[in-house]
Amino acid sequence: MSAENQLRVIFITNDRKNKEKAIEEGIPAFTCEEYVKSLTANPELIDRLACLSEEGNEIESGKIIFSEHLPLSKLQQGIKSGTYLQGTFRASRENYLEATVWVHGDTEDNKEIILQGLKNLNRAIHEDIVAVELLPKNQWVAPSSVVLLDEGQNEDDMEKEEERECILKTAVSEKMLKPTGRVVGIIRRNWRPYCGMLSKSDIKESRRHLFTPADKRIPRIRIETRQASTLEGQRIIVAIDGWPRNSRYPNGHFVKNLGEVGDKETETEVLLLEHDVPHQPFSQAVLSLLPKMPWSITEKDMKNREDLRHLCVCSVDPPGCTDIDDALHCRELESGNLEVGVHIADVSHFIRPGNALDQESARRGTTVYLCEKRIDMVPELLSSNLCSLRSNVDRLAFSCIWEMNHNAEILKTRFTKSVINSKASLTYAEAQMRIDSATMNDSITTSLRGLNKLAKILKKGRIENGALTLSSPEVRFHMDSETHDPIDLQTKELRETNSMVEEFMLLANISVAKKIHEEFSEHALLRKHPAPPPSNYEILVKAAKSKNLEIKTDTAKALADSLDQADSLTFPYLNTLLRILATRCMMQAVYFCSGMDTDFHHYGLASPIYTHFTSPIRRYADIIVHRLLAVAVGADCTYPELTDKHKLADLCKNLNFRHKMAQYAQRASVAFHTQLFFKSKGIVSEEAYILFVRKNALVVLIPKYGLEGTVFFEEKDKPKPRLTYDDEIPSLKIEDTVFHIFDKVKVKIMLDSSNLQHQKIRMSLVEPEIPGISVPTDTSNMDISEPERKKKKLQK
């Protein structure tokens, strides 16, 4: 090799001694920073350097703001001796000077410790694992009911911070005080890359700017960038590097520009990143494990499998559904009894334990449905094709088949892997039409009628048993076919056929839960729904009482019965409101491993045991349940992880996290589309009902849009009304008008874009009229109405 073609080796290190040694030995050595700065053709790379040298940040006056974090060894000693408590730091969304620490372990008295004031938060960031020292009782505080957002521009104004901290200290009764502490050290940081926006510095030519994360629980981050003017108005990602004791904010660096704020693609990306939803395209390693097309069922596939292609099976789903998990059949037997089958896509046939496809599905945990996008748990070839139980094609299934009498009593249950050929893929509306039709009597329709009749009996039985029928306002958007913007918002309509499918899915899930628990008492994957603590129901009981109704909550059955009886002839919507409020009192249902728990009960369904078996295309829990069931009925072989209860418990932990995040991401997507809808609609006035009363606000629900929002009464630059809050009733008196939960009001709805990062729907009170507080319904400044806009579009 000629001399000029020789590779030049350089040594990059941030270790000072290593660098000195290399230079002594004649090896060119640079720190990472020196090397990146030498690449003059790519100046933007400098922005991505981690901000490491804590001493180098003399932007501060050098004043020490925070106390030192103790070293890990000291923290561990302190936790062992009980001087310190270890827990998860949870920042508040509404008040940047307040947080709670959820203590690990079973110390019932100090389950939750409250922290107030910057110095006591001591540079902990949301979700960090921290060590906390309890303060003496005379320094305990009550959770503050003030909303404080960190909006200051001047980063060093500590005096103002101290002033704001005084606002937190409100006079409260002794019983409101909570165990209070301060952070003495960080056991583990849980930082992630954060999405948000740049708050450009007012100083001209400055390279130091503050970044405001989209998540209000995360403090602002100081970054250095030379491209501030191009990043303004963009959604960007920033990583935290450290938080020196003399700095009001943590230091970080720019990672990536996501795109313009408000842009649909960008906002969807932010939403997925912020809720930690894995959404990258499936890797080659995963895709390589998919069956080769064209695919057909082989003789090998038929081993341990029943041929049920002759049965009149059909599926019933929402319109446009491509990932069809389940299909049903019902036929009369010679004995006069009925045979009913629930057939579920055999996803575990295609996803084998431990391979890359299995690992990726387990990591994702669930399919996430956003308003205009579906993030699949498994690749599309499976979800919308080979596993989807479409009509008139042969598909592999796992079937749960019962023999029932005409009173829907189960006489026999069997489970088998099968092959089916669905005779029809119907929507709920189509199925309903067939059931109601006077002229249709074909085999599909007869099967549906049989199913519907049995489902009604099953539902009646469940409700008599104490199962709850709760309500949540679900919203559907009608999209413009060209712009894909929402043009109409309507609440979902439920038909009898929705209920029919649901009854058989519940029955299959319960039957499978019993079977896998019989077979594997220590490692069945089950789902439970804990009963809420009585205190959760206080708000529901008080709200009903203010409308002269009694709600009993000692058992699920008592609650279900009193909700059924809570009717008002003059106020028909009241019952729905009570059910919506009851839903808010519930605990989260969770997956768990049977060998790690003793309480299996599902409160909402009033069932002693439950699992998820019916949606393996979109939930990983169901895949594990299929594998357990397959081993139980001798249709497949087991593997070590399937019978390891600790591994299963870890898996449940991830599944519960992913399900919760998917739920939050869905809500955020609805919120964003609602904003788009009101952006185009302008200002509207609608009827609303009060769901909660707060000290300075009313939380209302607008049935027409299934939309919830807050009407504030203490606003900047506006006269403050006389407010009297009564926690007992609960009620809020504004000037001379008293408001209770479930009262009907009229509100004005508009989109407030004054804060680009946190655009929000703003609501103001129209009726009842309160002089100086309520606003007129004047809609003269409304955008053109929908018919007008359509007319203009046509004229174009």
C-alpha positions in Angstrom: 0.0 0.0 0.0 1.4 3.4 -1.0 2.1 5.9 1.8 -0.6 8.3 0.6 -3.3 5.6 0.7 -2.4 4.6 4.2 -5.3 4.8 6.7 -4.6 7.4 9.4 -5.6 6.1 12.8 -6.7 8.6 15.4 -7.7 7.9 19.0 -10.9 9.5 20.4 -11.2 9.5 24.2 -12.7 11.7 26.9 -10.3 10.2 29.5 -7.5 12.7 30.2 -4.9 10.1 31.2 -5.6 7.9 28.2 -5.2 10.9 25.9 -1.8 11.9 27.5 -0.5 8.3 27.1 -1.6 8.1 23.4 0.2 11.4 22.6 3.3 10.2 24.4 3.3 7.2 22.1 2.8 9.3 19.0 -0.8 8.5 18.4 -2.9 11.5 17.4 -5.5 11.8 20.2 -8.6 14.0 20.5 -11.5 14.4 22.9 -14.9 13.8 21.3 -15.5 17.5 21.4 -12.2 18.5 19.8 -12.7 16.0 17.0 -16.3 17.1 16.2 -15.3 20.7 16.2 -12.5 20.0 13.7 -15.1 18.7 11.2 -15.7 22.2 9.8 -17.8 20.9 6.8 -20.5 19.7 9.3 -21.0 22.5 11.9 -24.4 21.2 12.9 -22.8 18.1 14.5 -21.6 20.4 17.3 -25.2 20.8 18.5 -25.3 17.1 19.2 -22.4 17.0 21.6 -23.4 16.0 25.1 -22.9 18.9 27.5 -20.4 17.1 29.8 -18.1 19.5 31.6 -20.2 20.6 34.6 -17.5 23.0 35.7 -17.5 24.6 32.3 -21.0 26.0 32.7 -20.1 29.4 34.2 -23.2 30.9 32.7 -24.5 30.8 36.2 -23.5 33.3 38.8 -21.9 30.2 40.3 -24.3 30.4 43.2 -25.0 26.9 44.6 -28.8 26.4 44.3 -29.1 22.7 45.2 -27.7 20.5 47.9 -25.3 17.8 46.9 -26.6 14.3 45.9 -25.2 11.7 48.3 -23.1 8.9 46.8 -24.9 5.5 46.2 -23.0 3.7 49.0 -24.3 6.3 51.5 -27.9 6.0 50.1 -27.9 2.2 50.3 -26.7 2.4 54.0 -29.4 5.0 54.7 -32.2 2.9 53.1 -31.1 -0.2 55.0 -31.1 1.6 58.3 -34.4 3.3 57.5 -33.0 6.9 57.5 -34.0 7.3 53.9 -36.8 5.8 51.8 -36.4 4.6 48.2 -39.2 5.3 45.6 -40.2 6.6 42.2 -40.3 10.3 41.7 -43.5 11.5 40.1 -43.6 15.1 39.0 -46.9 17.0 38.9 -48.3 18.1 35.5 -50.0 21.1 37.1 -47.4 22.4 39.5 -43.7 22.4 38.7 -42.8 23.0 42.3 -44.5 19.9 43.6 -44.0 16.1 43.2 -44.7 12.9 45.0 -42.5 9.9 45.7 -44.1 6.5 45.6 -42.2 4.5 48.2 -41.1 1.0 47.1 -41.9 -1.9 49.5 -44.9 -2.2 51.8 -44.7 0.7 54.2 -48.4 1.4 54.3 -48.1 4.6 56.4 -45.6 6.3 54.0 -46.8 4.9 50.7 -46.7 8.4 49.2 -44.4 11.2 50.2 -45.0 14.8 49.0 -42.2 17.1 48.0 -42.6 20.9 47.6 -40.1 23.6 46.5 -37.2 23.4 44.1 -34.6 22.7 46.7 -36.5 19.7 48.1 -37.1 18.3 44.6 -33.3 18.6 44.3 -32.9 18.0 40.5 -34.9 14.7 40.4 -36.8 14.2 37.1 -40.1 12.4 36.5 -39.7 8.6 36.9 -36.2 8.7 38.5 -35.7 6.3 41.3 -34.7 8.5 44.3 -33.8 8.4 48.0 -35.9 10.6 50.2 -35.4 11.9 53.7 -38.6 12.5 55.7 -38.8 16.0 57.1 -39.9 16.5 60.8 -43.7 16.6 61.3 -43.7 20.3 61.9 -42.5 20.8 58.3 -45.2 18.6 56.7 -47.4 20.2 54.0 -50.7 19.5 52.3 -50.9 18.9 48.5 -51.4 22.3 46.9 -54.5 23.0 44.8 -52.7 25.8 42.8 -51.8 25.4 39.2 -48.3 26.7 38.6 -46.5 26.3 35.2 -42.9 27.3 34.8 -43.2 30.1 32.3 -40.4 32.4 33.4 -37.8 33.4 30.7 -35.1 34.5 33.1 -33.4 31.3 34.1 -31.6 32.7 37.2 -34.4 34.5 39.0 -34.3 32.4 42.1 -36.0 35.1 44.2 -39.1 34.9 42.1 -39.1 31.1 42.6 -39.0 31.6 46.4 -42.0 34.0 46.1 -43.9 31.4 44.2 -43.0 28.7 46.7 -44.8 30.8 49.3 -48.0 30.5 47.3 -47.9 26.8 47.9 -48.2 27.1 51.7 -51.9 27.5 52.2 -53.5 27.3 55.6 -54.9 23.8 56.0 -56.3 21.7 58.7 -54.1 19.2 60.5 -55.7 16.1 58.8 -54.8 17.5 55.3 -51.0 17.3 56.0 -49.1 14.5 54.3 -45.7 13.0 55.0 -43.3 15.4 53.4 -39.7 14.9 52.4 -36.7 16.0 50.3 -34.6 14.2 47.7 -31.1 13.4 49.1 -29.8 11.4 46.1 -30.6 9.7 42.9 -30.5 5.9 42.8 -31.3 5.5 39.1 -32.0 8.1 36.4 -34.8 7.3 34.0 -34.1 9.9 31.4 -35.3 9.4 27.8 -35.1 11.6 24.8 -37.8 14.3 25.1 -40.0 15.9 22.5 -40.8 19.6 22.7 -40.0 23.1 21.4 -37.2 25.6 21.6 -37.9 28.8 23.6 -35.4 31.0 21.7 -33.3 33.3 23.9 -34.1 37.0 23.8 -30.4 37.7 23.6 -29.3 38.3 20.0 -26.7 35.9 18.6 -27.0 33.7 21.7 -26.2 30.1 21.3 -27.8 29.1 24.7 -31.5 28.5 24.7 -34.1 26.9 26.8 -36.1 23.9 25.5 -39.6 23.3 26.8 -40.7 19.7 26.8 -44.2 18.7 25.6 -44.6 16.7 28.8 -45.3 19.3 31.5 -43.8 17.0 34.2 -40.3 17.5 32.7 -38.3 20.7 33.5 -37.1 22.9 30.8 -33.6 22.0 29.5 -30.8 24.3 28.6 -29.2 23.5 25.2 -26.6 25.1 23.0 -27.4 25.4 19.3 -26.3 27.5 16.3 -29.5 26.8 14.4 -32.1 28.3 16.8 -33.8 30.4 14.1 -34.4 27.3 11.9 -35.6 25.3 14.9 -38.1 27.9 16.1 -41.7 26.6 15.6 -40.4 23.1 15.1 -40.9 20.0 17.2 -37.5 18.8 18.3 -36.0 16.0 20.4 -33.5 16.8 23.1 -31.5 14.6 25.5 -30.5 15.5 29.1 -26.8 15.3 29.9 -26.6 16.4 33.5 -27.8 18.8 36.1 -25.1 20.7 38.0 -25.8 22.1 41.5 -25.4 25.7 40.3 -27.9 25.5 37.5 -31.6 26.3 37.6 -32.2 23.8 34.7 -30.6 20.6 33.5 -28.2 20.8 30.6 -28.8 18.8 27.4 -28.2 18.7 23.7 -30.2 18.7 20.5 -30.9 15.3 18.9 -33.3 15.6 16.1 -35.8 17.8 14.3 -39.2 16.1 13.9 -41.0 18.8 11.8 -43.3 21.7 12.0 -45.5 22.1 15.1 -49.2 21.5 14.3 -48.4 19.3 11.2 -50.4 16.1 11.4 -47.5 13.8 10.7 -45.2 15.6 13.1 -47.7 15.6 15.9 -48.5 11.9 15.5 -44.8 11.2 15.7 -44.5 13.3 18.9 -47.5 11.5 20.3 -46.0 8.0 19.7 -42.6 9.0 21.0 -44.0 10.6 24.1 -46.1 7.5 25.0 -43.2 5.2 24.2 -45.1 3.4 21.5 -42.6 1.3 19.4 -43.5 2.3 15.8 -40.5 1.8 13.6 -41.1 -0.4 10.5 -40.6 -4.1 11.2 -36.9 -5.1 10.8 -35.6 -7.5 8.1 -34.9 -10.1 10.8 -38.6 -10.0 11.8 -40.0 -10.0 8.2 -37.8 -12.9 7.2 -39.7 -15.1 9.5 -43.0 -14.6 7.8 -44.5 -17.3 5.6 -43.6 -17.1 1.9 -46.4 -16.2 -0.4 -48.5 -17.7 -2.0 -49.4 -19.4 1.3 -51.7 -22.4 1.6 -52.6 -24.9 4.3 -50.4 -28.0 4.1 -50.8 -31.6 5.5 -48.4 -30.8 8.2 -50.5 -27.8 9.3 -53.5 -30.2 9.6 -51.8 -32.3 12.3 -53.7 -32.0 15.6 -56.3 -29.9 13.9 -60.0 -30.4 13.2 -61.4 -29.5 9.8 -64.4 -27.2 10.5 -64.7 -25.7 7.0 -68.2 -27.2 6.6 -69.6 -25.0 9.5 -71.5 -21.9 8.7 -69.1 -19.5 10.4 -69.2 -15.7 10.1 -67.5 -12.6 11.6 -69.1 -9.4 12.8 -66.9 -6.3 13.2 -66.8 -2.5 12.9 -66.8 -1.2 9.3 -63.4 -1.1 7.6 -61.9 -3.7 10.0 -59.1 -5.7 8.3 -57.6 -7.4 11.4 -60.5 -9.9 12.0 -59.6 -11.9 15.1 -62.8 -13.7 15.8 -65.7 -15.5 14.0 -68.8 -17.3 15.4 -71.2 -20.1 14.5 -74.4 -21.6 16.0 -76.3 -24.7 14.8 -78.9 -27.0 16.2 -77.7 -30.6 17.1 -79.8 -33.7 16.6 -80.4 -33.8 20.4 -82.2 -30.5 20.1 -79.4 -28.7 21.9 -77.3 -25.9 20.3 -73.6 -26.0 19.3 -71.9 -22.6 19.6 -68.4 -21.9 18.4 -66.0 -19.0 18.9 -63.2 -19.3 16.4 -60.1 -17.2 17.0 -57.2 -16.5 14.6 -54.4 -19.0 15.3 -51.6 -16.4 15.5 -49.4 -18.6 17.6 -49.1 -21.0 14.7 -47.1 -18.3 12.8 -45.3 -16.7 15.7 -42.9 -19.3 17.3 -41.6 -18.8 20.8 -38.3 -16.9 21.1 -37.7 -15.9 17.5 -37.3 -12.2 16.4 -40.9 -12.0 15.4 -42.0 -13.2 18.8 -39.7 -10.9 20.6 -40.8 -7.8 18.6 -44.5 -8.7 19.2 -43.9 -9.1 22.9 -42.0 -5.8 23.1 -44.9 -4.0 21.3 -47.5 -5.8 23.5 -50.5 -4.4 21.7 -51.7 -2.8 18.5 -52.3 1.0 18.9 -55.3 2.5 17.2 -55.0 6.2 16.6 -57.6 8.3 14.8 -56.1 7.7 11.3 -53.4 5.3 11.9 -52.9 1.8 13.2 -49.6 0.7 14.7 -49.6 -3.0 14.3 -48.3 -5.5 16.9 -47.5 -8.0 14.1 -46.6 -7.4 10.5 -49.4 -6.6 8.0 -49.1 -9.9 6.1 -50.3 -11.6 9.3 -52.6 -9.0 10.8 -54.6 -8.1 7.6 -54.2 -11.3 5.6 -53.0 -14.7 6.8 -54.4 -14.4 10.4 -57.4 -12.3 9.5 -60.5 -14.5 9.4 -61.8 -13.1 6.1 -64.7 -14.6 4.3 -64.4 -17.4 1.7 -60.7 -18.3 2.4 -59.4 -21.1 4.5 -57.8 -19.9 7.7 -56.2 -21.5 10.8 -58.1 -21.0 14.0 -58.2 -22.0 17.7 -61.8 -22.9 18.4 -63.8 -22.9 21.7 -67.0 -25.0 21.2 -69.8 -25.3 23.6 -72.9 -27.5 23.7 -75.7 -25.4 25.2 -79.4 -25.9 25.9 -81.9 -23.2 24.9 -81.5 -21.4 28.2 -77.8 -20.8 27.4 -76.6 -23.2 30.0 -73.3 -24.8 29.1 -73.4 -28.6 29.0 -70.0 -29.3 27.4 -66.9 -27.3 26.5 -64.1 -28.3 24.2 -61.1 -26.6 22.7 -59.4 -27.5 19.4 -57.1 -26.1 16.9 -59.0 -26.0 13.6 -59.3 -24.8 10.0 -62.4 -22.7 9.1 -63.8 -21.0 6.1 -65.9 -18.0 7.1 -69.0 -17.6 5.0 -69.4 -13.9 5.5 -67.6 -10.9 7.0 -70.3 -8.6 8.3 -70.4 -5.2 9.9 -72.5 -4.8 13.1 -75.1 -2.9 11.1 -75.3 -5.7 8.4 -75.7 -8.4 11.0 -78.4 -6.4 12.8 -80.3 -6.0 9.5 -80.2 -9.7 8.9 -81.5 -10.5 12.4 -84.3 -8.0 12.0 -85.3 -8.9 8.4 -88.6 -10.5 7.9 -87.6 -12.2 4.7 -84.1 -13.5 5.2 -83.9 -17.1 6.4 -80.5 -18.4 5.0 -78.1 -20.3 7.2 -76.0 -17.3 8.1 -79.0 -15.3 9.3 -80.4 -18.3 11.2 -77.0 -18.8 12.9 -77.0 -15.0 13.9 -80.5 -15.2 15.3 -79.5 -18.2 17.4 -76.4 -16.4 18.7 -78.4 -13.2 19.4 -81.0 -15.1 21.4 -78.4 -16.9 23.6 -76.4 -13.6 24.0 -79.4 -11.9 25.5 -79.9 -14.7 28.1 -76.1 -14.7 28.9 -76.1 -10.9 29.3 -79.1 -11.0 31.6 -77.4 -13.7 33.7 -74.2 -11.7 34.0 -76.0 -8.5 35.0 -78.0 -10.5 37.7 -74.6 -11.7 38.9 -73.4 -8.1 39.5 -71.6 -7.3 36.3 -71.3 -3.5 35.6 -72.5 -1.7 32.6 -70.5 1.4 32.6 -70.3 4.2 30.0 -67.6 6.3 28.5 -68.3 8.9 25.7 -66.5 7.4 22.7 -66.0 9.6 19.7 -65.7 8.9 16.0 -64.4 11.4 13.5 -65.7 11.7 10.0 -62.7 12.6 7.8 -62.6 14.7 4.7 -61.7 12.3 1.9 -59.1 14.7 0.4 -57.5 16.6 3.2 -58.1 13.8 5.9 -59.1 16.5 8.3 -62.0 15.8 10.7 -65.2 17.4 9.4 -67.6 15.9 11.8 -67.5 14.5 15.3 -70.1 12.0 16.6 -70.4 9.7 19.5 -70.4 6.0 18.8 -73.7 4.2 18.4 -73.9 0.7 19.9 -76.2 -2.0 18.5 -77.5 -5.2 19.8 -75.0 -7.1 17.6 -72.1 -5.3 19.4 -73.4 -6.8 22.6 -73.9 -10.2 20.9 -70.3 -10.5 19.9 -69.1 -9.2 23.3 -71.1 -11.8 25.2 -69.5 -14.7 23.4 -66.0 -13.2 23.6 -66.4 -12.9 27.4 -67.7 -16.4 27.6 -64.7 -17.8 25.6 -62.3 -15.8 27.7 -63.8 -17.1 31.0 -63.9 -20.8 29.7 -60.2 -20.6 28.6 -59.2 -18.9 31.9 -60.7 -21.9 33.8 -59.0 -24.4 31.5 -55.5 -22.9 31.6 -55.7 -22.4 35.4 -56.8 -26.0 35.9 -53.8 -27.2 33.8 -51.2 -24.7 35.0 -52.1 -23.4 38.5 -48.8 -21.6 38.9 -48.2 -20.0 35.5 -51.5 -19.2 33.8 -51.6 -15.7 32.4 -54.8 -14.2 33.7 -56.5 -10.7 33.9 -58.0 -9.3 37.0 -59.8 -6.1 37.9 -59.4 -5.1 41.5 -62.4 -3.7 43.5 -61.9 0.0 44.1 -61.3 1.2 47.6 -64.5 2.7 49.1 -63.0 6.2 49.1 -62.9 6.1 45.3 -66.7 6.2 45.2 -67.1 9.3 47.5 -67.5 11.6 44.5 -70.1 9.4 42.8 -72.2 9.0 46.0 -72.1 12.7 46.8 -73.0 13.7 43.2 -76.0 11.4 43.2 -77.1 12.6 46.6 -77.1 16.2 45.3 -79.7 15.0 42.8 -81.6 13.1 45.5 -80.5 9.7 44.4 -78.8 7.0 46.4 -75.9 5.0 45.0 -74.9 1.9 47.0 -71.3 0.8 46.6 -70.6 -2.0 49.0 -70.6 -4.7 46.3 -70.5 -4.6 42.5 -74.0 -6.0 42.4 -75.3 -3.2 44.8 -73.6 -0.6 42.5 -75.0 -2.1 39.3 -78.5 -2.3 40.8 -78.5 1.2 42.2 -77.2 2.6 38.8 -80.1 0.7 37.1 -82.6 2.4 39.5 -81.1 5.9 39.3 -83.4 7.3 36.7 -85.0 10.7 36.4 -87.9 11.2 34.0 -87.1 14.9 33.7 -83.4 14.3 33.1 -82.9 11.2 31.0 -79.1 11.8 30.4 -78.5 11.6 34.2 -78.1 7.9 34.2 -75.4 8.0 31.5 -73.6 10.7 33.5 -73.7 8.6 36.6 -72.2 5.6 34.6 -69.5 7.9 33.2 -68.6 9.1 36.7 -68.7 5.5 38.0 -66.2 4.5 35.3 -63.8 7.2 36.7 -64.0 5.6 40.1 -62.7 2.2 38.8 -59.2 0.7 39.1 -57.2 -0.4 36.1 -57.6 -4.0 35.0 -54.2 -5.8 34.8 -52.5 -8.9 33.5 -50.9 -11.1 36.2 -49.4 -14.6 36.6 -51.6 -17.0 38.7 -48.6 -18.3 40.7 -47.7 -14.7 41.9 -51.1 -13.6 43.2 -54.1 -14.9 45.2 -56.9 -12.5 44.2 -58.1 -13.4 40.7 -61.5 -11.7 40.8 -62.6 -9.4 37.9 -64.8 -6.8 39.6 -66.3 -5.2 36.5 -67.4 -8.5 34.9 -68.3 -10.1 38.3 -66.3 -13.2 37.3 -64.0 -15.2 39.7 -61.5 -15.7 36.9 -60.8 -14.1 33.5 -58.2 -13.9 30.8 -57.7 -12.6 27.2 -57.9 -15.2 24.5 -60.0 -13.6 21.7 -57.7 -11.0 20.1 -54.2 -12.5 19.4 -53.7 -10.3 16.3 -53.7 -7.2 18.4 -52.7 -8.3 22.0 -49.6 -10.3 22.9 -51.2 -11.6 26.2 -53.6 -13.6 24.0 -50.7 -15.3 22.2 -49.3 -16.6 25.5 -52.8 -17.7 26.5 -53.1 -19.6 23.1 -49.8 -21.3 23.8 -50.8 -22.3 27.3 -54.2 -23.7 25.9 -52.5 -25.5 23.1 -50.2 -27.3 25.5 -53.3 -28.1 27.7 -55.1 -29.7 24.9 -52.1 -31.4 23.4 -52.0 -29.3 20.2 -48.5 -27.9 20.6 -45.4 -28.4 22.7 -44.3 -26.3 25.7 -41.0 -24.3 26.2 -39.1 -23.3 29.3 -40.2 -19.6 29.5 -43.9 -20.6 29.3 -43.7 -22.3 32.7 -41.4 -19.8 34.4 -43.7 -17.7 36.6 -41.0 -15.0 37.2 -40.5 -14.5 33.5 -44.3 -14.5 33.0 -44.6 -11.8 35.8 -42.0 -9.6 34.0 -43.9 -10.1 30.7 -47.2 -9.0 32.4 -45.4 -5.9 33.7 -44.5 -4.8 30.2 -47.9 -5.7 28.8 -49.6 -3.6 31.5 -47.3 -0.7 30.7 -47.9 -1.0 26.9 -51.7 -1.2 27.3 -51.8 1.9 29.6 -49.6 3.8 27.1 -51.7 2.7 24.1 -54.8 4.0 26.0 -53.1 7.4 26.7 -51.8 7.7 23.1 -55.3 7.0 21.8 -56.7 9.7 24.0 -54.0 12.2 22.9 -54.8 11.4 19.3 -58.5 12.1 19.9 -57.6 15.4 21.6 -55.4 16.4 18.7 -58.1 15.6 16.1 -60.6 17.4 18.2 -58.4 20.5 18.1 -58.2 20.2 14.3 -61.9 19.9 14.2 -62.5 23.1 16.2 -59.8 24.9 14.3 -61.8 24.6 11.2 -65.2 25.0 12.8 -64.5 28.3 14.7 -66.4 29.2 17.8 -69.4 27.1 18.8 -71.8 27.1 21.8 -73.1 23.8 23.1 -75.0 22.2 26.0 -72.8 20.6 28.6 -73.1 18.9 32.0 -70.8 19.4 35.0 -68.7 16.3 35.8 -66.6 17.7 38.6 -66.4 21.0 40.5 -63.0 22.3 41.4 -61.9 25.3 43.6 -61.6 27.6 40.7 -63.1 25.7 37.7 -65.9 23.4 36.4 -65.0 20.2 34.5 -67.8 19.7 31.9 -68.8 17.1 29.4 -70.4 18.0 26.0 -72.5 15.0 25.0 -72.8 16.1 21.3 -69.0 15.7 20.8 -68.2 13.3 23.7 -65.7 16.1 24.7 -64.5 17.0 28.1 -63.0 20.3 29.1 -62.5 22.8 31.9 -64.1 26.2 32.4 -61.7 28.3 34.5 -62.9 31.3 36.6 -59.6 32.8 37.7 -57.8 34.0 34.6 -54.9 36.3 34.1 -55.8 40.0 33.3 -59.5 39.4 34.2 -61.5 40.5 37.3 -61.5 37.6 39.9 -65.0 36.6 40.8 -66.1 35.6 44.3 -65.7 31.9 44.6 -66.9 29.6 47.4 -66.0 26.0 47.2 -67.8 23.3 49.3 -66.0 19.9 49.3 -68.8 18.2 51.1 -71.7 18.6 48.6 -69.5 19.2 46.3 -70.5 22.6 44.9 -68.9 25.8 43.6 -70.6 29.2 44.2 -69.6 31.8 41.7 -70.8 35.3 42.8 -74.4 34.3 43.7 -74.9 31.2 41.5 -74.3 27.8 42.9 -73.1 24.9 40.6 -73.4 21.2 41.4 -72.2 18.1 39.6 -74.5 17.1 36.7 -76.0 20.6 36.4 -76.7 21.5 32.8 -74.8 24.6 31.5 -74.1 26.1 28.1 -70.5 26.7 27.1 -68.6 28.4 24.3 -65.9 26.2 22.7 -62.9 27.6 20.8 -59.3 26.6 20.0 -56.7 28.6 21.9 -53.5 28.7 20.0 -51.7 31.3 22.1 -49.3 28.6 23.3 -48.2 26.7 20.1 -46.8 23.8 22.0 -49.9 23.2 24.2 -52.8 24.3 22.0 -56.0 23.6 23.9 -59.7 23.7 23.6 -60.9 26.7 25.7 -64.3 26.7 27.2 -66.2 29.7 28.7 -69.5 29.8 30.5 -72.5 31.2 28.5 -75.4 30.1 30.6 -76.5 30.5 33.3 -75.6 34.2 32.9 -73.4 35.7 35.6 -72.7 39.4 35.0 -69.0 40.0 34.3 -68.2 36.2 34.1 -70.3 34.5 31.5 -69.8 35.3 27.8 -72.4 36.1 25.2 -73.3 33.4 22.6 -72.5 35.9 19.9 -71.0 33.9 17.0 -70.5 36.7 14.6 -66.8 35.9 14.6 -67.5 32.2 13.8 -65.9 30.7 10.7 -68.3 30.0 7.8 -70.7 27.2 8.6 -70.2 23.7 7.3 -72.9 23.8 4.5 -71.4 27.2 3.4 -68.0 25.8 3.3 -69.1 22.8 1.2 -70.9 25.1 -1.2 -67.7 27.2 -1.6 -65.7 24.0 -2.2 -68.1 23.0 -5.0 -68.0 26.4 -6.6 -64.2 26.1 -6.8 
